[in-house]
Amino acid sequence: MAERGKTSLVRTVCPAHCGIDACGILAHVNGDRVVKVEPADFPDPKHKRICLRGLSSLDITYHPDRLKYPMRRRGERGEGKFERISWGEALDTIAERFKGLADRYGWRSIGWTLGGPGAGTTKFGAYLRLASLTQSTRVSAWGYGDSALPCGSRALFGAQFPYQFLMGKFLTGKVKPEMVVVWGSNPAESQPLNMMRRIMDAKERGAHVVVIDPRFTVTASKADQYLGVRPGTDAALALGMINVIFREGLQDDGFIQRHTVGPYLGRTDTGEYVRGRDIGAEGSEEYVIWDGASDSPRVCSDVGITPLMSGTHTVKGLTCKPALQLLMDLAQEYPPERTAEITGVRTHIITRLAQRIGTANSVTFVTNMGFTRTYHGDISLRALGTVAALTGNVTATFSGGYLPAVLNWRPFLHADPDRPSYSRLGILQLYDAVISDKPYPIKAVWFSFINFLNQCAHSTKIANEIFTKLDLIVAAELFMTPTARYADILLPACSYLEFSDLIPFPYPYVQLQQKVIEPLYESRSDVDIASGLAGRLGLGEYFDKGEEGFIDLILDSGDPSMEGITRERLREGPMRLRLIPDMDQQLDIPFSTPSRKIEFYCERLREVGQALPVYLEPLEAPLKPEGKKYPLTFIQGHSRFRTHSMFANVPSLLELNPEPVVEINPRDAAERDISDNDLVTVFNDRGKTTLRTRVMEGVRPRVVNITEGWWIGQFKEGSVNHLTHDVINPVQETLYEPNMHMNDVAVEVVKADNQDSPQRPRYHLPELPQYHLPELRGRRGRR
Amino acid sequence: MKKRLGLVIDQERCLGCEACTVACKIENATKEHWIRVETQNAAQKDTPEGRFPDLKMSFLPRLCNHCAQPPCVDACPLEALGKREDGPVVLDQQRCDGCQACMEVCPYDAIRYNNHEEKAEKCNLCIHRIDKGLEPFCVICCEGQAMHFGDLNDNTSAVSRILDTRETFQLNPEAGTEPSLYYCSPKPPRGL
């Protein structure tokens, strides 16, 4: 630490859960205080960046509302009454209670509910190690809006993420696309943030930019063409485009034949692929192709085949079609006129966009989770990926790349290879596990990096049915968040300037988040917290080297991507992960799907009628609103002023964006006699929230938007998640993990009865948010 | 030739994110926002003009224009405002008594009044940084890489190159203040 009066500089990282970004930060330290943060240098200056949240991060570290010491609940859960206790007492209590519950219900009944750790590794890894060693339950937070994209990506590409296939070469600067299609994503304000500079660079070089979104976002304002699609109808839009692509013969047959299941024959009766054994090759599971030259079926490994990708064929009495023909049959049902009716996008725009994508040399599809937060969001992603694959715009050829091996949690999990690891539940599956013991009971929940009550679906259910039934709630937090109020034991955690971590971002770099100051008050890093508990559970030996030891664990893991990366060099700046393989090497990636190809026809989904990327109506979003009780579709965009619910309590950002508003189109507002800045109540059968309006054209008619992340208590009443539902899509459960459908919610809006609460002038600094109980009905806390 | 330090802001790349606003306030420890990002032709921030889906939206960061003929300097009875040789128009708060004469004559509404200290305040083009060879803090924090700083009189500078190759405009040229702040307009959408 620097001597007082003299400023020293420490390079660290802002790991604020912005996805594939993690801005390098140069912290100016004066004495024991960080006085300023600024963007740190990068070898590639495109990565030298900071955002308004990163700039405001000192307001989090030095926020007067920081939790300062461990506390125990005194009043009812959620009442917000706590008493100060020591760390020893807090950890002793937790350890004792955990052991008691484990004796009675098994360790599985303890659920580590870990949210977005940001870009951090060791703080997440420490809890995973603890969960793994105790064989308790890891509650994954993917299902908080982020699991439908992996569901779709796994089905189509056989990979957790579609990014490398859709935009990998764009990100590494290896392609200069003629078009950039941003689909259901707003990188100008949300992740992937570091994509926006590249999009604007591409546009400067002449690329056409297209944005598909129900909201006219900042990203949309940079587009050459904006498509204001109806939420939840993206698969129909894709099928309409595929219709045009086939009709005009714009598909890339060579790519389809080589990299997709297009030529493989599928049975029209069962929906299964025809296998070698079906054509007489004993025991062969090989896929079968119709050979045009011999006019006969052949197993796909045969040489000299002229694959036919269209028509109907008969194989040993079975009627079958190549998968591409099955897709063509489906797309046939979506001519642009019908697609326009479903999606609300004009006919000629659909046609023209399909033509442009079909004829452009290179198209990059930029996408993310937003548009997959509808009931069938996994299919939306598959449909988008299918458009890319049909037009040869999937990066299926690997010409050198970096393996971000540090994302691999294995070094943490295999602390003791003789023990089995944790059980896993998705966060939506936690609801039933607590409420009805299915698939098994969860009795205690530990929350880290998550504001569960605020951010997860159906918050009244969480408050009334989950929080009332749990035997123990522990939260490690920086602030008295709406969730923290319900904790039995509340532990003060560090802000990013107070601990070290290894950050494997931004791709392809790895950075060291260096501790800049000692933990403030009695706060502790998550690694320290986990270590303290581990000691009390007899597992201290696996945690004895602290954060630094865990960083070394990754650096010394022996993974080839980490070769040459040392802590000493990381202190000075970011290092590139090792390139594997060499740049000049060209090889096809075998996709990790069952067929090793891009599977726009996914056999295992045939029984649920979703083998193809079919368009299925959203669950709630009312496509035909007339006469409906809840005629408006409620969606939750992301705000540049927050990262989820982080930064919602930061004064410097509240100055610029003081309170939640519901964005409503003037036509919908007029029908309801609502004016700009009125107080209105947004409601459905599950709950309501009251807030001001922003009447604006930038949101699609029949759609209302409230940006997510505002805290319960910052609304006049309720919150966004008083409106959302926790319905599980069972298909997503089989593919990966069920998702919360934040953008598939029906509501109505009425003017609030009481309009006379004082109107806030714009740019006025409001008082810091007060905490209020969410509206609770019925049962009170059991314990 | 004498230096003429100034800024070029490219509206095509401006994301309206207000990182400049926040950065400036932190760097200069100000009470008021010296940079305000305006959403053009909109009733309020972050809302587009037009009718859905035929919309457009662009952002205009507004700050001191560091005019060659600064009316604020002439208006200040206490010589708290001055024009430096190399361009920046600088307000010395020590000398300011809060009479607000400068605010009345500024065509850009770029001077703020600090109620707390009863003094005027405004952008000084980060002279504490540029005198050390650094760029203004807003420029290095610009998310969209839309802000460019340099010597407008140096033909080889990045800002001059933009002025030479792009169509640029100044705010209120009719006021005759000769601003050192130029803007590039957003490019109109090309359709499909």
PDB file of C-alpha atoms in Angstrom, chain A residues 578-741:
ATOM      1  CA  ARG A 578      -1.983 -19.767 -25.539  1.00  0.00           C
ATOM      2  CA  LEU A 579      -3.096 -20.230 -29.098  1.00  0.00           C
ATOM      3  CA  ILE A 580      -4.158 -23.760 -29.901  1.00  0.00           C
ATOM      4  CA  PRO A 581      -3.538 -24.961 -32.549  1.00  0.00           C
ATOM      5  CA  ASP A 582      -1.282 -22.880 -34.761  1.00  0.00           C
ATOM      6  CA  MET A 583      -2.834 -20.072 -36.722  1.00  0.00           C
ATOM      7  CA  ASP A 584      -2.315 -21.602 -40.139  1.00  0.00           C
ATOM      8  CA  GLN A 585      -3.976 -24.862 -39.332  1.00  0.00           C
ATOM      9  CA  GLN A 586      -7.311 -25.480 -41.024  1.00  0.00           C
ATOM     10  CA  LEU A 587      -9.552 -28.187 -39.735  1.00  0.00           C
ATOM     11  CA  ASP A 588     -13.217 -28.932 -39.544  1.00  0.00           C
ATOM     12  CA  ILE A 589     -14.724 -28.834 -36.112  1.00  0.00           C
ATOM     13  CA  PRO A 590     -16.751 -31.952 -35.516  1.00  0.00           C
ATOM     14  CA  PHE A 591     -19.744 -30.590 -33.658  1.00  0.00           C
ATOM     15  CA  SER A 592     -20.462 -32.347 -30.392  1.00  0.00           C
ATOM     16  CA  THR A 593     -23.978 -33.325 -31.419  1.00  0.00           C
ATOM     17  CA  PRO A 594     -24.921 -37.016 -31.818  1.00  0.00           C
ATOM     18  CA  SER A 595     -24.406 -36.734 -35.595  1.00  0.00           C
ATOM     19  CA  ARG A 596     -21.248 -34.558 -35.225  1.00  0.00           C
ATOM     20  CA  LYS A 597     -23.025 -32.088 -37.541  1.00  0.00           C
ATOM     21  CA  ILE A 598     -25.145 -28.983 -37.064  1.00  0.00           C
ATOM     22  CA  GLU A 599     -28.482 -30.517 -36.133  1.00  0.00           C
ATOM     23  CA  PHE A 600     -31.309 -28.349 -37.362  1.00  0.00           C
ATOM     24  CA  TYR A 601     -33.189 -31.631 -37.149  1.00  0.00           C
ATOM     25  CA  CYS A 602     -32.759 -32.877 -33.576  1.00  0.00           C
ATOM     26  CA  GLU A 603     -33.900 -36.476 -33.381  1.00  0.00           C
ATOM     27  CA  ARG A 604     -34.311 -36.674 -29.635  1.00  0.00           C
ATOM     28  CA  LEU A 605     -36.923 -33.914 -29.699  1.00  0.00           C
ATOM     29  CA  ARG A 606     -39.151 -35.721 -32.207  1.00  0.00           C
ATOM     30  CA  GLU A 607     -41.571 -37.019 -29.584  1.00  0.00           C
ATOM     31  CA  VAL A 608     -42.375 -33.519 -28.398  1.00  0.00           C
ATOM     32  CA  GLY A 609     -42.771 -32.330 -31.975  1.00  0.00           C
ATOM     33  CA  GLN A 610     -39.716 -30.085 -31.803  1.00  0.00           C
ATOM     34  CA  ALA A 611     -37.182 -31.973 -33.927  1.00  0.00           C
ATOM     35  CA  LEU A 612     -37.221 -29.048 -36.358  1.00  0.00           C
ATOM     36  CA  PRO A 613     -37.063 -25.425 -35.166  1.00  0.00           C
ATOM     37  CA  VAL A 614     -40.846 -25.165 -35.252  1.00  0.00           C
ATOM     38  CA  TYR A 615     -42.632 -21.988 -34.349  1.00  0.00           C
ATOM     39  CA  LEU A 616     -44.724 -22.484 -31.219  1.00  0.00           C
ATOM     40  CA  GLU A 617     -46.737 -19.684 -29.681  1.00  0.00           C
ATOM     41  CA  PRO A 618     -45.409 -18.073 -26.519  1.00  0.00           C
ATOM     42  CA  LEU A 619     -46.916 -19.225 -23.249  1.00  0.00           C
ATOM     43  CA  GLU A 620     -48.520 -15.969 -22.098  1.00  0.00           C
ATOM     44  CA  ALA A 621     -47.545 -13.181 -24.480  1.00  0.00           C
ATOM     45  CA  PRO A 622     -50.910 -12.458 -26.097  1.00  0.00           C
ATOM     46  CA  LEU A 623     -50.464 -12.589 -29.860  1.00  0.00           C
ATOM     47  CA  LYS A 624     -54.131 -11.755 -30.381  1.00  0.00           C
ATOM     48  CA  PRO A 625     -54.719  -9.294 -27.576  1.00  0.00           C
ATOM     49  CA  GLU A 626     -58.283  -8.371 -28.479  1.00  0.00           C
ATOM     50  CA  GLY A 627     -60.671  -9.309 -25.691  1.00  0.00           C
ATOM     51  CA  LYS A 628     -57.907 -10.677 -23.481  1.00  0.00           C
ATOM     52  CA  LYS A 629     -57.909  -9.904 -19.779  1.00  0.00           C
ATOM     53  CA  TYR A 630     -54.183  -9.213 -20.008  1.00  0.00           C
ATOM     54  CA  PRO A 631     -53.609  -7.934 -23.532  1.00  0.00           C
ATOM     55  CA  LEU A 632     -50.087  -6.545 -23.155  1.00  0.00           C
ATOM     56  CA  THR A 633     -46.807  -8.436 -23.368  1.00  0.00           C
ATOM     57  CA  PHE A 634     -44.477  -7.506 -20.551  1.00  0.00           C
ATOM     58  CA  ILE A 635     -40.745  -7.670 -21.233  1.00  0.00           C
ATOM     59  CA  GLN A 636     -37.659  -6.687 -19.257  1.00  0.00           C
ATOM     60  CA  GLY A 637     -34.861  -5.030 -21.166  1.00  0.00           C
ATOM     61  CA  HIS A 638     -31.496  -4.464 -19.558  1.00  0.00           C
ATOM     62  CA  SER A 639     -30.302  -1.038 -18.493  1.00  0.00           C
ATOM     63  CA  ARG A 640     -26.863   0.480 -18.915  1.00  0.00           C
ATOM     64  CA  PHE A 641     -27.260   1.901 -15.409  1.00  0.00           C
ATOM     65  CA  ARG A 642     -27.205  -1.527 -13.778  1.00  0.00           C
ATOM     66  CA  THR A 643     -25.791  -4.996 -14.146  1.00  0.00           C
ATOM     67  CA  HIS A 644     -28.874  -6.935 -13.080  1.00  0.00           C
ATOM     68  CA  SER A 645     -29.557  -5.562  -9.593  1.00  0.00           C
ATOM     69  CA  MET A 646     -26.000  -4.360  -9.019  1.00  0.00           C
ATOM     70  CA  PHE A 647     -25.503  -0.573  -9.050  1.00  0.00           C
ATOM     71  CA  ALA A 648     -29.230   0.019  -8.429  1.00  0.00           C
ATOM     72  CA  ASN A 649     -28.333   1.816  -5.206  1.00  0.00           C
ATOM     73  CA  VAL A 650     -25.464   3.925  -6.533  1.00  0.00           C
ATOM     74  CA  PRO A 651     -26.090   7.675  -6.175  1.00  0.00           C
ATOM     75  CA  SER A 652     -24.013   8.782  -9.182  1.00  0.00           C
ATOM     76  CA  LEU A 653     -26.124   6.588 -11.449  1.00  0.00           C
ATOM     77  CA  LEU A 654     -29.422   7.345  -9.738  1.00  0.00           C
ATOM     78  CA  GLU A 655     -28.770  10.996 -10.559  1.00  0.00           C
ATOM     79  CA  LEU A 656     -29.004  10.123 -14.225  1.00  0.00           C
ATOM     80  CA  ASN A 657     -31.751   7.550 -13.946  1.00  0.00           C
ATOM     81  CA  PRO A 658     -33.672   8.141 -10.745  1.00  0.00           C
ATOM     82  CA  GLU A 659     -36.525   5.641 -10.735  1.00  0.00           C
ATOM     83  CA  PRO A 660     -38.120   2.732 -12.580  1.00  0.00           C
ATOM     84  CA  VAL A 661     -40.485   3.547 -15.426  1.00  0.00           C
ATOM     85  CA  VAL A 662     -42.734   1.440 -17.575  1.00  0.00           C
ATOM     86  CA  GLU A 663     -42.219   2.142 -21.246  1.00  0.00           C
ATOM     87  CA  ILE A 664     -45.493   2.092 -23.143  1.00  0.00           C
ATOM     88  CA  ASN A 665     -46.363   2.968 -26.716  1.00  0.00           C
ATOM     89  CA  PRO A 666     -48.467   6.144 -27.163  1.00  0.00           C
ATOM     90  CA  ARG A 667     -51.249   4.130 -28.838  1.00  0.00           C
ATOM     91  CA  ASP A 668     -51.614   1.833 -25.843  1.00  0.00           C
ATOM     92  CA  ALA A 669     -51.311   4.751 -23.447  1.00  0.00           C
ATOM     93  CA  ALA A 670     -54.059   6.687 -25.253  1.00  0.00           C
ATOM     94  CA  GLU A 671     -56.429   3.711 -25.103  1.00  0.00           C
ATOM     95  CA  ARG A 672     -55.991   3.709 -21.338  1.00  0.00           C
ATOM     96  CA  ASP A 673     -56.090   7.468 -20.841  1.00  0.00           C
ATOM     97  CA  ILE A 674     -52.506   7.350 -19.615  1.00  0.00           C
ATOM     98  CA  SER A 675     -50.068  10.225 -20.068  1.00  0.00           C
ATOM     99  CA  ASP A 676     -46.336  10.438 -19.821  1.00  0.00           C
ATOM    100  CA  ASN A 677     -45.044  10.435 -16.243  1.00  0.00           C
ATOM    101  CA  ASP A 678     -48.376   9.210 -14.814  1.00  0.00           C
ATOM    102  CA  LEU A 679     -48.304   6.748 -11.986  1.00  0.00           C
ATOM    103  CA  VAL A 680     -49.710   3.475 -13.294  1.00  0.00           C
ATOM    104  CA  THR A 681     -50.179  -0.029 -11.986  1.00  0.00           C
ATOM    105  CA  VAL A 682     -48.997  -2.929 -14.106  1.00  0.00           C
ATOM    106  CA  PHE A 683     -50.728  -6.123 -13.022  1.00  0.00           C
ATOM    107  CA  ASN A 684     -51.817  -9.677 -13.691  1.00  0.00           C
ATOM    108  CA  ASP A 685     -53.193 -12.504 -11.555  1.00  0.00           C
ATOM    109  CA  ARG A 686     -49.858 -13.010  -9.833  1.00  0.00           C
ATOM    110  CA  GLY A 687     -49.224  -9.496  -8.650  1.00  0.00           C
ATOM    111  CA  LYS A 688     -48.780  -5.851  -9.467  1.00  0.00           C
ATOM    112  CA  THR A 689     -46.299  -3.040  -9.484  1.00  0.00           C
ATOM    113  CA  THR A 690     -46.834   0.701  -9.458  1.00  0.00           C
ATOM    114  CA  LEU A 691     -44.470   3.148 -11.116  1.00  0.00           C
ATOM    115  CA  ARG A 692     -44.306   6.056 -13.553  1.00  0.00           C
ATOM    116  CA  THR A 693     -44.797   5.808 -17.289  1.00  0.00           C
ATOM    117  CA  ARG A 694     -42.505   6.759 -20.068  1.00  0.00           C
ATOM    118  CA  VAL A 695     -44.817   7.060 -23.056  1.00  0.00           C
ATOM    119  CA  MET A 696     -42.616   6.497 -26.089  1.00  0.00           C
ATOM    120  CA  GLU A 697     -42.586   5.129 -29.615  1.00  0.00           C
ATOM    121  CA  GLY A 698     -39.474   3.079 -28.937  1.00  0.00           C
ATOM    122  CA  VAL A 699     -41.436   0.135 -27.638  1.00  0.00           C
ATOM    123  CA  ARG A 700     -43.682  -1.964 -29.862  1.00  0.00           C
ATOM    124  CA  PRO A 701     -47.423  -1.408 -29.539  1.00  0.00           C
ATOM    125  CA  ARG A 702     -48.975  -4.039 -27.231  1.00  0.00           C
ATOM    126  CA  VAL A 703     -45.640  -4.453 -25.481  1.00  0.00           C
ATOM    127  CA  VAL A 704     -44.578  -2.775 -22.254  1.00  0.00           C
ATOM    128  CA  ASN A 705     -41.039  -2.739 -20.955  1.00  0.00           C
ATOM    129  CA  ILE A 706     -39.575  -2.200 -17.507  1.00  0.00           C
ATOM    130  CA  THR A 707     -35.813  -2.582 -17.326  1.00  0.00           C
ATOM    131  CA  GLU A 708     -34.892  -5.285 -14.830  1.00  0.00           C
ATOM    132  CA  GLY A 709     -32.700  -4.872 -11.773  1.00  0.00           C
ATOM    133  CA  TRP A 710     -34.491  -2.151  -9.833  1.00  0.00           C
ATOM    134  CA  TRP A 711     -34.857  -3.223  -6.211  1.00  0.00           C
ATOM    135  CA  ILE A 712     -38.125  -4.011  -4.529  1.00  0.00           C
ATOM    136  CA  GLY A 713     -38.594  -0.808  -2.568  1.00  0.00           C
ATOM    137  CA  GLN A 714     -37.583   1.428  -5.466  1.00  0.00           C
ATOM    138  CA  PHE A 715     -41.036   0.952  -7.003  1.00  0.00           C
ATOM    139  CA  LYS A 716     -44.066   2.637  -5.481  1.00  0.00           C
ATOM    140  CA  GLU A 717     -45.196  -0.940  -4.925  1.00  0.00           C
ATOM    141  CA  GLY A 718     -44.250  -4.378  -6.159  1.00  0.00           C
ATOM    142  CA  SER A 719     -41.501  -5.042  -8.673  1.00  0.00           C
ATOM    143  CA  VAL A 720     -40.980  -6.613 -12.084  1.00  0.00           C
ATOM    144  CA  ASN A 721     -40.922 -10.086 -10.605  1.00  0.00           C
ATOM    145  CA  HIS A 722     -44.230  -9.646  -8.850  1.00  0.00           C
ATOM    146  CA  LEU A 723     -45.530 -10.165 -12.416  1.00  0.00           C
ATOM    147  CA  THR A 724     -43.399 -13.030 -13.740  1.00  0.00           C
ATOM    148  CA  HIS A 725     -44.149 -16.758 -13.535  1.00  0.00           C
ATOM    149  CA  ASP A 726     -42.075 -19.798 -12.632  1.00  0.00           C
ATOM    150  CA  VAL A 727     -43.511 -22.209 -15.217  1.00  0.00           C
ATOM    151  CA  ILE A 728     -41.008 -24.862 -16.273  1.00  0.00           C
ATOM    152  CA  ASN A 729     -40.640 -25.863 -19.919  1.00  0.00           C
ATOM    153  CA  PRO A 730     -40.022 -29.634 -19.624  1.00  0.00           C
ATOM    154  CA  VAL A 731     -38.166 -29.740 -22.939  1.00  0.00           C
ATOM    155  CA  GLN A 732     -35.568 -27.339 -21.557  1.00  0.00           C
ATOM    156  CA  GLU A 733     -35.328 -29.576 -18.515  1.00  0.00           C
ATOM    157  CA  THR A 734     -34.271 -32.476 -20.755  1.00  0.00           C
ATOM    158  CA  LEU A 735     -31.908 -30.381 -22.891  1.00  0.00           C
ATOM    159  CA  TYR A 736     -30.076 -28.666 -20.045  1.00  0.00           C
ATOM    160  CA  GLU A 737     -31.876 -26.675 -17.396  1.00  0.00           C
ATOM    161  CA  PRO A 738     -35.265 -24.932 -17.361  1.00  0.00           C
ATOM    162  CA  ASN A 739     -35.250 -21.195 -17.959  1.00  0.00           C
ATOM    163  CA  MET A 740     -37.263 -18.344 -16.468  1.00  0.00           C
ATOM    164  CA  HIS A 741     -39.366 -16.762 -19.197  1.00  0.00           C
TER     165      HIS A 741
END
